[in-house]
Coordinates of C-alpha atoms and ligand atoms in Angstrom, one line a residue:
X199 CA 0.0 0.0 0.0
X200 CA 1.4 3.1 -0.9
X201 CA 0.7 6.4 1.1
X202 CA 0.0 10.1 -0.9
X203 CA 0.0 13.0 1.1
X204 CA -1.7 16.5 0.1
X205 CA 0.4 19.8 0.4
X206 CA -1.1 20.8 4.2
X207 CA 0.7 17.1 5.4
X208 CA 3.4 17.4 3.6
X209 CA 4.2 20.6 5.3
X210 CA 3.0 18.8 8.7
X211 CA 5.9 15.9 8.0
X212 CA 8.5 18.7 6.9
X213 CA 7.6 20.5 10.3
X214 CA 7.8 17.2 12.0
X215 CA 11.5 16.1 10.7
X216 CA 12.6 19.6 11.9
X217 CA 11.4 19.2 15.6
X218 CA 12.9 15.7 15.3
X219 CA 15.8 18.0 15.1
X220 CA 16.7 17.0 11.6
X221 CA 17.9 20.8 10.1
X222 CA 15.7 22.3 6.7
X223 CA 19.4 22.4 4.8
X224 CA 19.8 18.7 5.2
X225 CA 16.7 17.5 4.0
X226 CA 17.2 20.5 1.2
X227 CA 20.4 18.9 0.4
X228 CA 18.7 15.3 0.4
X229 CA 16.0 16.3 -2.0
X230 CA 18.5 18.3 -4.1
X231 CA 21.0 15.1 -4.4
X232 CA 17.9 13.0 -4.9
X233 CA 16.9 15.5 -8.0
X234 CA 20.6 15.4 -9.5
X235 CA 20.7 11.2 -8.8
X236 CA 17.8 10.9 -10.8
X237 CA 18.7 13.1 -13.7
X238 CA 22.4 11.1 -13.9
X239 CA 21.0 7.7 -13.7
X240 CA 18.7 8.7 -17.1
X241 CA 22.4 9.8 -18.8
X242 CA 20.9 13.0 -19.8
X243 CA 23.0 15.7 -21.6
X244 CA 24.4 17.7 -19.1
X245 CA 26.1 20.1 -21.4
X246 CA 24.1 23.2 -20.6
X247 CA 21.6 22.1 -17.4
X248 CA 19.2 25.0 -16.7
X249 CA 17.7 25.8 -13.6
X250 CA 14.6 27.8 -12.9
X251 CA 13.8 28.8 -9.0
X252 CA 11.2 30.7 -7.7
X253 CA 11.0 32.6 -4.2
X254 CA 10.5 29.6 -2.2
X255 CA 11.8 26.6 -0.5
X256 CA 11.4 24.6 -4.0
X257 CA 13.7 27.4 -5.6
X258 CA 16.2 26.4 -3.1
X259 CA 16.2 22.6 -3.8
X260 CA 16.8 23.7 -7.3
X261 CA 19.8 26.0 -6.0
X262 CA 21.1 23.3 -4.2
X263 CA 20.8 21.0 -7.2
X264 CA 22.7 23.5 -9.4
X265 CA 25.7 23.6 -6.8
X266 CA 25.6 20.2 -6.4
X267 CA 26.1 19.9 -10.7
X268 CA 28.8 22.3 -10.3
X269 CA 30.9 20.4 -7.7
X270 CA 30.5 17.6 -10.1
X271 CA 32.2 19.8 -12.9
X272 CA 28.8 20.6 -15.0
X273 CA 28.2 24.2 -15.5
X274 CA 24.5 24.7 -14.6
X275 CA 22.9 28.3 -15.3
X276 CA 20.8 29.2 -13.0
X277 CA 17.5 31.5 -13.8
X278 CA 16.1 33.5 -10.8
X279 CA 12.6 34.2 -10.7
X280 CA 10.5 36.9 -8.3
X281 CA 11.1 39.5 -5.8
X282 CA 14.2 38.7 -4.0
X283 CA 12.5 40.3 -1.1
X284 CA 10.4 37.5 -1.0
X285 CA 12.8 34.8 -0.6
X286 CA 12.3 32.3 1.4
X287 CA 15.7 31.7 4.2
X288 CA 16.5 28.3 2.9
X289 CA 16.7 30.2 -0.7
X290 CA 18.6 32.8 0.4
X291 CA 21.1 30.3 2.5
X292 CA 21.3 28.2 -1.0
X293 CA 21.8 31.1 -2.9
X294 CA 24.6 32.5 -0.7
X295 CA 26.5 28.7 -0.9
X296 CA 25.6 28.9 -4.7
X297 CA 27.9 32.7 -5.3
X298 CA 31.3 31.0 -4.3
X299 CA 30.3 28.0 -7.4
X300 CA 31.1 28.4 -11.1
X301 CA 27.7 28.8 -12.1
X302 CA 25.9 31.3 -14.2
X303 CA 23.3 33.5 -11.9
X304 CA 20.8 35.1 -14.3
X305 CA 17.7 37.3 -12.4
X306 CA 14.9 37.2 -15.0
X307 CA 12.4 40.1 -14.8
X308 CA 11.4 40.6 -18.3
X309 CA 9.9 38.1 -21.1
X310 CA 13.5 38.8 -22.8
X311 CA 15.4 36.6 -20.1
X312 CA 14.1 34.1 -20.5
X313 CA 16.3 33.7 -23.8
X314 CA 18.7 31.8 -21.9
X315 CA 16.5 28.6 -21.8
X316 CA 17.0 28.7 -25.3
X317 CA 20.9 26.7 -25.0
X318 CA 19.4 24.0 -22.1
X319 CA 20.2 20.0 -22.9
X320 CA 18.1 19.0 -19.7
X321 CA 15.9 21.7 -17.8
X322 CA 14.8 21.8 -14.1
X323 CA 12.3 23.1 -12.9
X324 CA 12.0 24.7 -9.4
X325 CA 9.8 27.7 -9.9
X326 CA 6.8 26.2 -7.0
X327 CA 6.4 23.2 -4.8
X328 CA 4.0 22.4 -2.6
X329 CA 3.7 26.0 -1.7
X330 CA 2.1 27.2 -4.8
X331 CA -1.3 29.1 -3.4
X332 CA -2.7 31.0 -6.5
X333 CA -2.8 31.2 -10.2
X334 CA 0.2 31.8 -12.2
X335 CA 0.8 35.2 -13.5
X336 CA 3.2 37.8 -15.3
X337 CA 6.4 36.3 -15.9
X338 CA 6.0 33.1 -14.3
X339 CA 3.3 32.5 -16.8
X340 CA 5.4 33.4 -19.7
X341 CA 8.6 31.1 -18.2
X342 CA 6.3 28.3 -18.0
X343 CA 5.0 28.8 -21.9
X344 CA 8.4 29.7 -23.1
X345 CA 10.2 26.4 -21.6
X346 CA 6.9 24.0 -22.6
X347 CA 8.1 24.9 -26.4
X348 CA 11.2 23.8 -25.6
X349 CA 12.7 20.4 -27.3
X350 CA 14.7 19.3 -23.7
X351 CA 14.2 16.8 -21.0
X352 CA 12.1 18.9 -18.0
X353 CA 12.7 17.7 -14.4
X354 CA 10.4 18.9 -12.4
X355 CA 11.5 19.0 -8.4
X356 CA 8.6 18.1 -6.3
X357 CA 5.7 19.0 -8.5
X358 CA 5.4 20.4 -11.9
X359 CA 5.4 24.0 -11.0
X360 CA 1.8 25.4 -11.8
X361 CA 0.1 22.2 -10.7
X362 CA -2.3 22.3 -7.9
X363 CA -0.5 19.6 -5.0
X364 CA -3.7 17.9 -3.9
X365 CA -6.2 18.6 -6.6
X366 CA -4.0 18.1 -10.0
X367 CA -5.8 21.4 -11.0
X368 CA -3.4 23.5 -13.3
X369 CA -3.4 27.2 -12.0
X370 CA -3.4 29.5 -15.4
X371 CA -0.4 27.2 -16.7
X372 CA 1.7 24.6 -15.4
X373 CA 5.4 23.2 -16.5
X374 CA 5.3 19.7 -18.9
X375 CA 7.6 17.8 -16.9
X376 CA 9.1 14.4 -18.8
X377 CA 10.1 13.3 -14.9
X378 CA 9.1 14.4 -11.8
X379 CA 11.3 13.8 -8.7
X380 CA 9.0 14.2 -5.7
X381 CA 10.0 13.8 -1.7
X382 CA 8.6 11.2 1.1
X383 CA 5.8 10.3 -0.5
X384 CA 3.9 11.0 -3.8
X385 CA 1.2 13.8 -3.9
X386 CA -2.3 13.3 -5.1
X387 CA -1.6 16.3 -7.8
X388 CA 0.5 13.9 -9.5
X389 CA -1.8 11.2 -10.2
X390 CA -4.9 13.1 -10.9
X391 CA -6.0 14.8 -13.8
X392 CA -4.5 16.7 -15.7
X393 CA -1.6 17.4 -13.1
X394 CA -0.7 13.5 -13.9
X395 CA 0.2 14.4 -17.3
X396 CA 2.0 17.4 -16.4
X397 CA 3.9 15.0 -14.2
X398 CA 5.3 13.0 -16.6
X399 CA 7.8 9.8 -15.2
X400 CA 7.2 9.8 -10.9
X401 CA 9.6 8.9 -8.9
X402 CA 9.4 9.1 -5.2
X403 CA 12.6 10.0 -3.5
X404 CA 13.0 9.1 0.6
X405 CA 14.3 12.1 1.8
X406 CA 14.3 11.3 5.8
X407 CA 11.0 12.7 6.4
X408 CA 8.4 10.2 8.3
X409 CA 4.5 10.3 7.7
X410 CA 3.2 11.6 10.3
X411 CA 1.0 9.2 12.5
X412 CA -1.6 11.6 14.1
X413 CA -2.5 13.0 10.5
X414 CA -5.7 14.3 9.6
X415 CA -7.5 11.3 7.8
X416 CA -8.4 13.7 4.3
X417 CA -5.1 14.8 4.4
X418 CA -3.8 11.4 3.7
X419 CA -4.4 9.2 0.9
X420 CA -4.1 5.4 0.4
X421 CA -3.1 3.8 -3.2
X422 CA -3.8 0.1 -3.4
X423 CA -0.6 -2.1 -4.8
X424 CA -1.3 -5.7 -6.0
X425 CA 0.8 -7.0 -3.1
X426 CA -2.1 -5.6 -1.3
X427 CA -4.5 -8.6 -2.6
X428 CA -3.4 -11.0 0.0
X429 CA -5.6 -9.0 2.5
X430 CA -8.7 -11.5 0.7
X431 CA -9.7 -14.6 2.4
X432 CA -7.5 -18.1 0.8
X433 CA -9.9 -20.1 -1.2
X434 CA -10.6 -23.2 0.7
X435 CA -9.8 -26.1 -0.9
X436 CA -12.6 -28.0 0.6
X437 CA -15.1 -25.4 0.0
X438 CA -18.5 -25.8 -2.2
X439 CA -20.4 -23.2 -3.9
X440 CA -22.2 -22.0 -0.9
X441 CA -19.2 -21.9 1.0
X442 CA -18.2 -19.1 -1.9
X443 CA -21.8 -17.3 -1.4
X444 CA -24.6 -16.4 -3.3
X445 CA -25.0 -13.1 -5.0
X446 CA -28.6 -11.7 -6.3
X447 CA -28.0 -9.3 -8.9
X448 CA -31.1 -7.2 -9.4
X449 CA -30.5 -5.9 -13.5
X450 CA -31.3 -5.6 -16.4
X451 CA -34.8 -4.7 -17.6
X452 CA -37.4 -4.8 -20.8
X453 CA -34.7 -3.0 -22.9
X454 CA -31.0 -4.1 -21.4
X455 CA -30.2 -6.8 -21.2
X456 CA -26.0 -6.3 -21.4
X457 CA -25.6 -4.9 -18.0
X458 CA -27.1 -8.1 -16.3
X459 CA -24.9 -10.0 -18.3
X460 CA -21.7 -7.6 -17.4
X461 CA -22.1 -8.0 -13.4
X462 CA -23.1 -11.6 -13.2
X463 CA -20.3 -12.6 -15.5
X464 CA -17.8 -10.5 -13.6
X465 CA -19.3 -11.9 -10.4
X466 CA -18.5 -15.1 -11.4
X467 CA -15.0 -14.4 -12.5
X468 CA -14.4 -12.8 -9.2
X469 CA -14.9 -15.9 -7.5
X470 CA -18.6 -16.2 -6.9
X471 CA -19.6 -19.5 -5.8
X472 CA -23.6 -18.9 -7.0
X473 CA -25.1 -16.1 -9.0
X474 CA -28.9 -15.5 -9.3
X475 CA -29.8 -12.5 -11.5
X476 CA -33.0 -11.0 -11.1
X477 CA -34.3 -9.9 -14.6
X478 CA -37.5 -8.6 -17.1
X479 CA -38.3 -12.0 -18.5
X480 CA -37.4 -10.3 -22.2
X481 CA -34.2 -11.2 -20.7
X482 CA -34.5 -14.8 -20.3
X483 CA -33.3 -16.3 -23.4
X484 CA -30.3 -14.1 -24.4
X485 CA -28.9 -14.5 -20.2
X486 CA -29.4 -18.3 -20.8
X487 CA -27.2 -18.8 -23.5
X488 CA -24.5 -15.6 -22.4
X489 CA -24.2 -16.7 -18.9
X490 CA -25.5 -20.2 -18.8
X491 CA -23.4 -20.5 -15.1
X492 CA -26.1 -17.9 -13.8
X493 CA -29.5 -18.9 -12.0
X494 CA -32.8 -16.8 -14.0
X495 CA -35.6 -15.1 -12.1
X496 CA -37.7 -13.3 -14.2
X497 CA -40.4 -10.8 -13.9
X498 CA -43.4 -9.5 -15.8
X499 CA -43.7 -5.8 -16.4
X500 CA -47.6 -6.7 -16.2
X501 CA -47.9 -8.7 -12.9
X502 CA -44.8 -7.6 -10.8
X503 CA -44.9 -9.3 -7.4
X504 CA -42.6 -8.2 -4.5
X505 CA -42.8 -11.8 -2.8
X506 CA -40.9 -13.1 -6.0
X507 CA -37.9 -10.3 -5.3
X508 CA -38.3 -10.8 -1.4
X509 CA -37.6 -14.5 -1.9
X510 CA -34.6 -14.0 -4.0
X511 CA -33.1 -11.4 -1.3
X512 CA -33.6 -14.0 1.2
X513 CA -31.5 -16.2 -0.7
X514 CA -28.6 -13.7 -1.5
X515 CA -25.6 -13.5 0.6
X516 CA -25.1 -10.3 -1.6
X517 CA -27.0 -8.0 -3.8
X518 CA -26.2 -5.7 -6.1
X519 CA -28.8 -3.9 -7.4
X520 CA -28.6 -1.0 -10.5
X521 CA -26.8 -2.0 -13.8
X522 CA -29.1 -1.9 -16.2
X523 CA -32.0 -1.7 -14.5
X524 CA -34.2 1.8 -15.6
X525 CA -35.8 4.2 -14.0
X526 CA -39.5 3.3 -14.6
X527 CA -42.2 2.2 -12.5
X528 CA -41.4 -1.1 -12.3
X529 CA -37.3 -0.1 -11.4
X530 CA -39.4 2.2 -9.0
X531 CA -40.7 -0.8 -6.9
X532 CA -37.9 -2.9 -7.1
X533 CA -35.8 -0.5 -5.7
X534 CA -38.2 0.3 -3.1
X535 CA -38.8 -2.9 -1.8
X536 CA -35.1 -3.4 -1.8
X537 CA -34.4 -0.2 0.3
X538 CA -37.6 -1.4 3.1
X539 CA -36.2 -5.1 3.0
X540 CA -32.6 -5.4 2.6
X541 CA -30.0 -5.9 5.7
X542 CA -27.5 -8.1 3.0
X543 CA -24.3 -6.1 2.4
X544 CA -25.3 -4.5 -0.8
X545 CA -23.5 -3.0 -4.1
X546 CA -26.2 0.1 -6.0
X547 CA -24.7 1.0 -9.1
X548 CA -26.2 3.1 -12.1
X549 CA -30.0 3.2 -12.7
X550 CA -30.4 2.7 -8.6
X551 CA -28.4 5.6 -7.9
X552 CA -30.0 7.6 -10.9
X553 CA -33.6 6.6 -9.1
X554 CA -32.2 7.6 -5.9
X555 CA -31.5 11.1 -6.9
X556 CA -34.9 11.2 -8.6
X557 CA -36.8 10.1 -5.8
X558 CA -34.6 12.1 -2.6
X559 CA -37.5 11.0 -0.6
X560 CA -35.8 7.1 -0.5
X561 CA -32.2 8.2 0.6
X562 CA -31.6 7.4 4.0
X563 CA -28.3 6.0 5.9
X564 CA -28.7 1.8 5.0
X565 CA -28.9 -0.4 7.5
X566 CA -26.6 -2.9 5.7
X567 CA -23.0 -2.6 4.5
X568 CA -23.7 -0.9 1.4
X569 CA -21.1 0.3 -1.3
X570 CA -22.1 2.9 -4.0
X571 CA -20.3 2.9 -7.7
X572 CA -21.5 5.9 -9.6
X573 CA -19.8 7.5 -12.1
X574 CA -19.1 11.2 -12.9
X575 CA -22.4 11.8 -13.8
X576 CA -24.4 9.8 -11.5
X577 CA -22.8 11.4 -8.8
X578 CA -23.5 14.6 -9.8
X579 CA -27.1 14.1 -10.0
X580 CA -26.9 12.4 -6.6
X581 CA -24.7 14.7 -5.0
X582 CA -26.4 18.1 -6.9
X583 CA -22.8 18.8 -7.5
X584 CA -22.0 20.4 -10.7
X585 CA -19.6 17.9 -12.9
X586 CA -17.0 20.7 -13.0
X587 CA -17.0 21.3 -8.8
X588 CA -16.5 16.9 -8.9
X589 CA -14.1 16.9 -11.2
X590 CA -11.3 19.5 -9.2
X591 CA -12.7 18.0 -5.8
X592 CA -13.3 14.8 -6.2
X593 CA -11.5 13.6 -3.2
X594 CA -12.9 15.9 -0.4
X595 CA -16.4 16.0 -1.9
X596 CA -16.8 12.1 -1.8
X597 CA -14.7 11.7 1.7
X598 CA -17.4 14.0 3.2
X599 CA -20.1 12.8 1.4
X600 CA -19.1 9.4 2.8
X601 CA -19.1 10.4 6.3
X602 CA -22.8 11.9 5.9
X603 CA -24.0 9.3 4.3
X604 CA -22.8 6.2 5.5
X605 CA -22.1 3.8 2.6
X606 CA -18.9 3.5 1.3
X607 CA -18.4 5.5 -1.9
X608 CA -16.9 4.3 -5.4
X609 CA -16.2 7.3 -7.5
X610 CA -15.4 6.3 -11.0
X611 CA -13.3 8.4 -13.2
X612 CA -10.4 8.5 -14.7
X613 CA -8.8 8.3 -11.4
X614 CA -11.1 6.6 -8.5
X615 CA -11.6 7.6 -5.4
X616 CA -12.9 5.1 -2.6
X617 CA -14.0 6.9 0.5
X618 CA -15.4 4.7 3.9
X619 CA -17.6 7.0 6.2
X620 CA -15.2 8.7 9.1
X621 CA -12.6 6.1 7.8
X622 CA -9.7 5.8 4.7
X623 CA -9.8 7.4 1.2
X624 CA -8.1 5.6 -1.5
X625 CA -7.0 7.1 -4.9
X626 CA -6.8 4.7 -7.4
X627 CA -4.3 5.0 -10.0
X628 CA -4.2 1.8 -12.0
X629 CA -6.8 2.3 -14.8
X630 CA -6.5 3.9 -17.9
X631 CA -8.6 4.9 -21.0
X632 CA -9.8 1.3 -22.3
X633 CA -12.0 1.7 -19.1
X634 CA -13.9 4.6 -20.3
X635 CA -16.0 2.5 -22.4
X636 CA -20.2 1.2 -22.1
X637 CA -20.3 -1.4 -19.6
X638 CA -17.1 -1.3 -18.4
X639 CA -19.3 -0.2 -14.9
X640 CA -21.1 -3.2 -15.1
X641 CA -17.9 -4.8 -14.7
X642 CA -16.8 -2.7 -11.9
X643 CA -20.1 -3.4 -10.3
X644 CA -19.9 -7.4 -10.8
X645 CA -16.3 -7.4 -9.4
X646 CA -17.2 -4.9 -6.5
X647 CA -20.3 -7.6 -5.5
X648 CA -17.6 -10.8 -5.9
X649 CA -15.2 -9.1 -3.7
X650 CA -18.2 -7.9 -1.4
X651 CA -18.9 -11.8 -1.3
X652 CA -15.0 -12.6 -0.1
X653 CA -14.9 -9.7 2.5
X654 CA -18.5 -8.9 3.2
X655 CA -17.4 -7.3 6.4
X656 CA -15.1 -5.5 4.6
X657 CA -17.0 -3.2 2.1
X658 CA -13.7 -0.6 2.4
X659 CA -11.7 -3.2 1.5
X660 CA -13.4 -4.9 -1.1
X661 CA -14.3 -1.6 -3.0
X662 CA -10.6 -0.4 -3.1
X663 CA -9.2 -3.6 -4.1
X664 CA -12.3 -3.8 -6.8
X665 CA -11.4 0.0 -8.5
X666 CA -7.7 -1.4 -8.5
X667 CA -8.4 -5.1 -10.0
X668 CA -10.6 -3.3 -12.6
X669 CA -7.9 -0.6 -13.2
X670 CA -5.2 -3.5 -14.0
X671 CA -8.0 -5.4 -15.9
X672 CA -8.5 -2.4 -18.4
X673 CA -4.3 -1.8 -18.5
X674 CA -3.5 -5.4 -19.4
X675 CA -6.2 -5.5 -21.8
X676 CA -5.1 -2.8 -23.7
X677 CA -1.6 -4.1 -24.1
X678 CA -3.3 -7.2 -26.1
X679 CA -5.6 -4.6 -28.0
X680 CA -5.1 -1.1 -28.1
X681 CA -6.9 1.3 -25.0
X682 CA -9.1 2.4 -28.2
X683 CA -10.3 -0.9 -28.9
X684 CA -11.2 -3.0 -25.9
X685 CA -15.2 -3.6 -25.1
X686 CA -16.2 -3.9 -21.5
X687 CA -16.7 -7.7 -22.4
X688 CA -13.3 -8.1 -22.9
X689 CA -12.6 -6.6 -19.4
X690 CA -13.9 -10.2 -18.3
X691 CA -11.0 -12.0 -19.6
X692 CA -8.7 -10.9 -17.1
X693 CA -10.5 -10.6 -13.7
X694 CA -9.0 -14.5 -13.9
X695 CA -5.2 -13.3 -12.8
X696 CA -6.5 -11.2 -9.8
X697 CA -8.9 -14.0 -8.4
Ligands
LIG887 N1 12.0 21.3 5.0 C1 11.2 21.6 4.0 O1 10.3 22.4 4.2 C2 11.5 21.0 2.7 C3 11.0 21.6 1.6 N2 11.3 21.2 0.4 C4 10.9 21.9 -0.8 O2 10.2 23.0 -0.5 C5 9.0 23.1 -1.2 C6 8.0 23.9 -0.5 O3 8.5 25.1 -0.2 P1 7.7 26.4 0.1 O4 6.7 26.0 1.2 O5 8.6 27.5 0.4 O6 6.9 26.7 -1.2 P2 7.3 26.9 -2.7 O7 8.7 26.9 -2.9 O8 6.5 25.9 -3.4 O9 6.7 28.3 -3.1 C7 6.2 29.2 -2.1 C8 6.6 30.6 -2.6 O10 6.0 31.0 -3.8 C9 5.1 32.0 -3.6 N3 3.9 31.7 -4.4 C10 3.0 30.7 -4.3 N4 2.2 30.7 -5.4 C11 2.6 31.7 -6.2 C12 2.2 32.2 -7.5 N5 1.2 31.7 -8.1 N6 2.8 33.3 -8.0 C13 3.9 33.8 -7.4 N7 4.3 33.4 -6.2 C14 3.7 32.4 -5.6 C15 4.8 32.0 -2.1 O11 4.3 33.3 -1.7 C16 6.1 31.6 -1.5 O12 7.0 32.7 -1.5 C17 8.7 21.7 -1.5 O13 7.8 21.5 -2.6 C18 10.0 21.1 -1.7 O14 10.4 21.3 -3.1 C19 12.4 20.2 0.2 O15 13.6 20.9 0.2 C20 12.4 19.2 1.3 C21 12.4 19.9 2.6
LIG888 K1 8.6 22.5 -9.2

């Protein structure tokens, strides 16, 4: 499990290491070494190195990576960006060491200056770190543009300057970084959109700073690993399909019939001893033949009967209820009689969120273990958030919307975020673009309820690991495909290596 701090931690660890007694030059001179490591080990051309620094404390790591080039006989030019009122003391201290170097001090204050990028065989950049509180103007605006046309590796030190640290938001413009050398532990800004293509190469540098323990939960992220798996139950060798439980998956209706066959498939995949899918009995024959492994319950639009659903629920270890299911009268009931009747843990995807945030008057905290999976959209309409306000605060919006609501939340995007009420946020970071495809949510969904079915006390757990299985699912099916050209049934094929 890997650990990502926002920028309000990260200054909370730096604070820490310094009480510990550990001084701010020697961590400076940690992170700058790390910086200069990292750009000798690529075998870069270090002919003409460039170094922009801004005001702060990330100006001074790039200071202290320009002397430490010099020592080693390179002959860095250093470009100095700001009011030098404003300089931070570990800046000026680094600046001071740096006048007794042979390197070339240039103070840019005009769009002119910035000329001498022009000769650089590897740039870094050091304009902001984690410090960066506003929107880039003037001429750090133009620095940025100016060295984004240029054709030389950018290393970025900490974050790609212009990059929001926890949100991945770019403020007004933001370096393009080919690698990004970033301390202790990585930042949520550099996996999240668009900051993680700002980013460029990460690579996480220990520095001597610890992660604080008594951190505030938001401020600390958790990233799932695939050593991480082992945290699900060993199958027992002795065990028979009960003993590998029995999801209901309430989906599909008159017109869908692929969602139902999405989750129950993926269900099964994930491990799923029995699945029963509750369907419109237009849905019958085509579930027969794609997912012969799956027990039918069908209903009639014309003579719906609760009993029928209430049976089914009292044979379900699990539900998951949603994928494919509408939003007319008949999804209406079914979702109502879930709500009044259901105490199994539960997954609600799609059309039972999208009835949720029709009918407000249904949302209340469950009374079962109960994992959400909306999308971008679905949340939106849930949350009344505006897509926009989701997509540069997806992390705090579903963390608290967690806590008030008391289900676990999936978020899907490009990134997910997994959020257990008063408890851990995970951003996950192992998908890519073959995922943003029609049903590949089913899929989620079916995997979410299989892993819901391992760890059904565990709906944190089996969510996070879920969003990352499906993640790897959609990256190693686009290296036998192309990310353009994988369908959501193809997802299926590898759920097999993570079960
Ligand atoms: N002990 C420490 O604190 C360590 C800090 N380190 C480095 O220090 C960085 C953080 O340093 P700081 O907290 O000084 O912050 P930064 O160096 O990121 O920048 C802060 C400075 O930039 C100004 N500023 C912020 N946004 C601006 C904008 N849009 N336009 C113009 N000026 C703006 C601020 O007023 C401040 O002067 C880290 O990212 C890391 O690179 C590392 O050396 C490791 C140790
Ligand atoms: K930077």
């Amino acid at each position: 499990m890997r650990v990502f701090l926002d920028a309000a931690a990260c200054k909370q660890a730096d604070e820490e290491a310094m009480q510990r007694g550990i001084p701010s030059p020697v961590l400076m001179e940690r992170a700058a070494y790390s910086v200069v490591e990292e750009i000798r080990k690529r075998e870069f051309d270090l002919s003409c190195p460039v170094v922009l620094c801004g005001t702060g404390n990330n100006g001074g790591d790039g200071a202290a990576a320009a002397r430490i080039l010099s020592e080693m006989g390179y002959r860095p030019r250093v470009l100095l960006f700001g009011d030098p009122e404003k300089y931070s003391d570990q800046m000026k201290l680094q600046l001071h060491i740096l006048s007794s170097c042979p390197a070339e001090v240039i103070r840019c204050s005009k769009e002119e200056d910035l000329k001498a990028c022009d000769s650089a065989t590897v740039l870094i950049d050091a304009l902001f770190g984690i410090g960066l509180h506003r929107d880039l103007t003037g001429l750090f605006a133009e620095a940025v543009r100016y060295v984004n046309h240029l054709d030389c590796p950018v290393i970025a030190v900490d974050i790609p300057s212009g990059v929001n640290t926890d949100t991945g938001v770019v403020c007004g413009a933001a370096i393009k970084a080919s690698l990004t050398v970033t301390f202790t532990c990585g930042k949520p800004g550099l996996f999240l959109f668009p900051g993680t293509v700002y980013a460029g190469e990460v690579v996480i540098r220990e520095i001597g700073i610890r992660i604080p323990e008594n951190l505030d939960r938001r401020r600390k992220l958790y990233n799932v690993e695939e050593s991480d798996l082992c945290v699900l139950p060993e199958r027992d060798e002795s065990g028979n399909k009960g003993t590998f439980r029995k999801v209901l998956c309430i989906t599909g209706s008159p017109d869908i019939c692929g969602a139902a066959f999405l989750s129950a498939k993926a269900a099964l995949r994930t491990g799923v001893g029995m699945v029963k899918i509750y369907t419109s009995e237009n849905n019958r024959i085509p579930l027969n033949t794609l997912v012969p492994e799956a027990l039918l319950s069908v209903y009639s639009e014309k003579q719906w009967e609760e009993d029928q659903l209430l049976r089914d629920m009292d044979w379900a270890d699990i539900i998951l209820v949603g994928c494919g299911l509408g939003t007319g009268k008949t999804a209406l009931k079914i979702l109502k009689t879930f709500l009044d009747h259901n105490h199994k843990p539960a997954v609600m995807d799609a059309d039972a969120l999208n009835l949720l945030a029709e009918h407000r008057e249904l949302m209340r905290q469950p009374d079962f273990p109960c994992i959400i999976t909306p999308h971008i959209g679905e949340l939106s309409r849930l949350l009344e958030v505006s897509v926009q306000d989701l997509k540069e605060n997806l992390i705090s919006i579903v963390s608290r919307s967690a806590d008030e609501s008391g289900v676990v939340f999936l978020a899907k995007d490009a990134r997910s975020v997994v959020a257990e009420p008063n408890g851990r946020v995970y951003l996950t970071t192992s998908g890519n673009s073959a995922l943003a495809t029609a049903g590949s949510g089913d899929v989620l969904a079916g995997i979410t309820a299989g892993l819901l079915a391992r760890v059904p006390e565990h709906p944190l757990a089996a969510a996070a690991l879920s969003a990352f299985i499906h993640g790897r699912c959609g990256t190693l099916a686009a290296e036998d495909r192309s990310e353009a050209s994988v369908n959501a049934a193809d997802l299926l094929d590898y759920i097999q290596r993570f079960s």
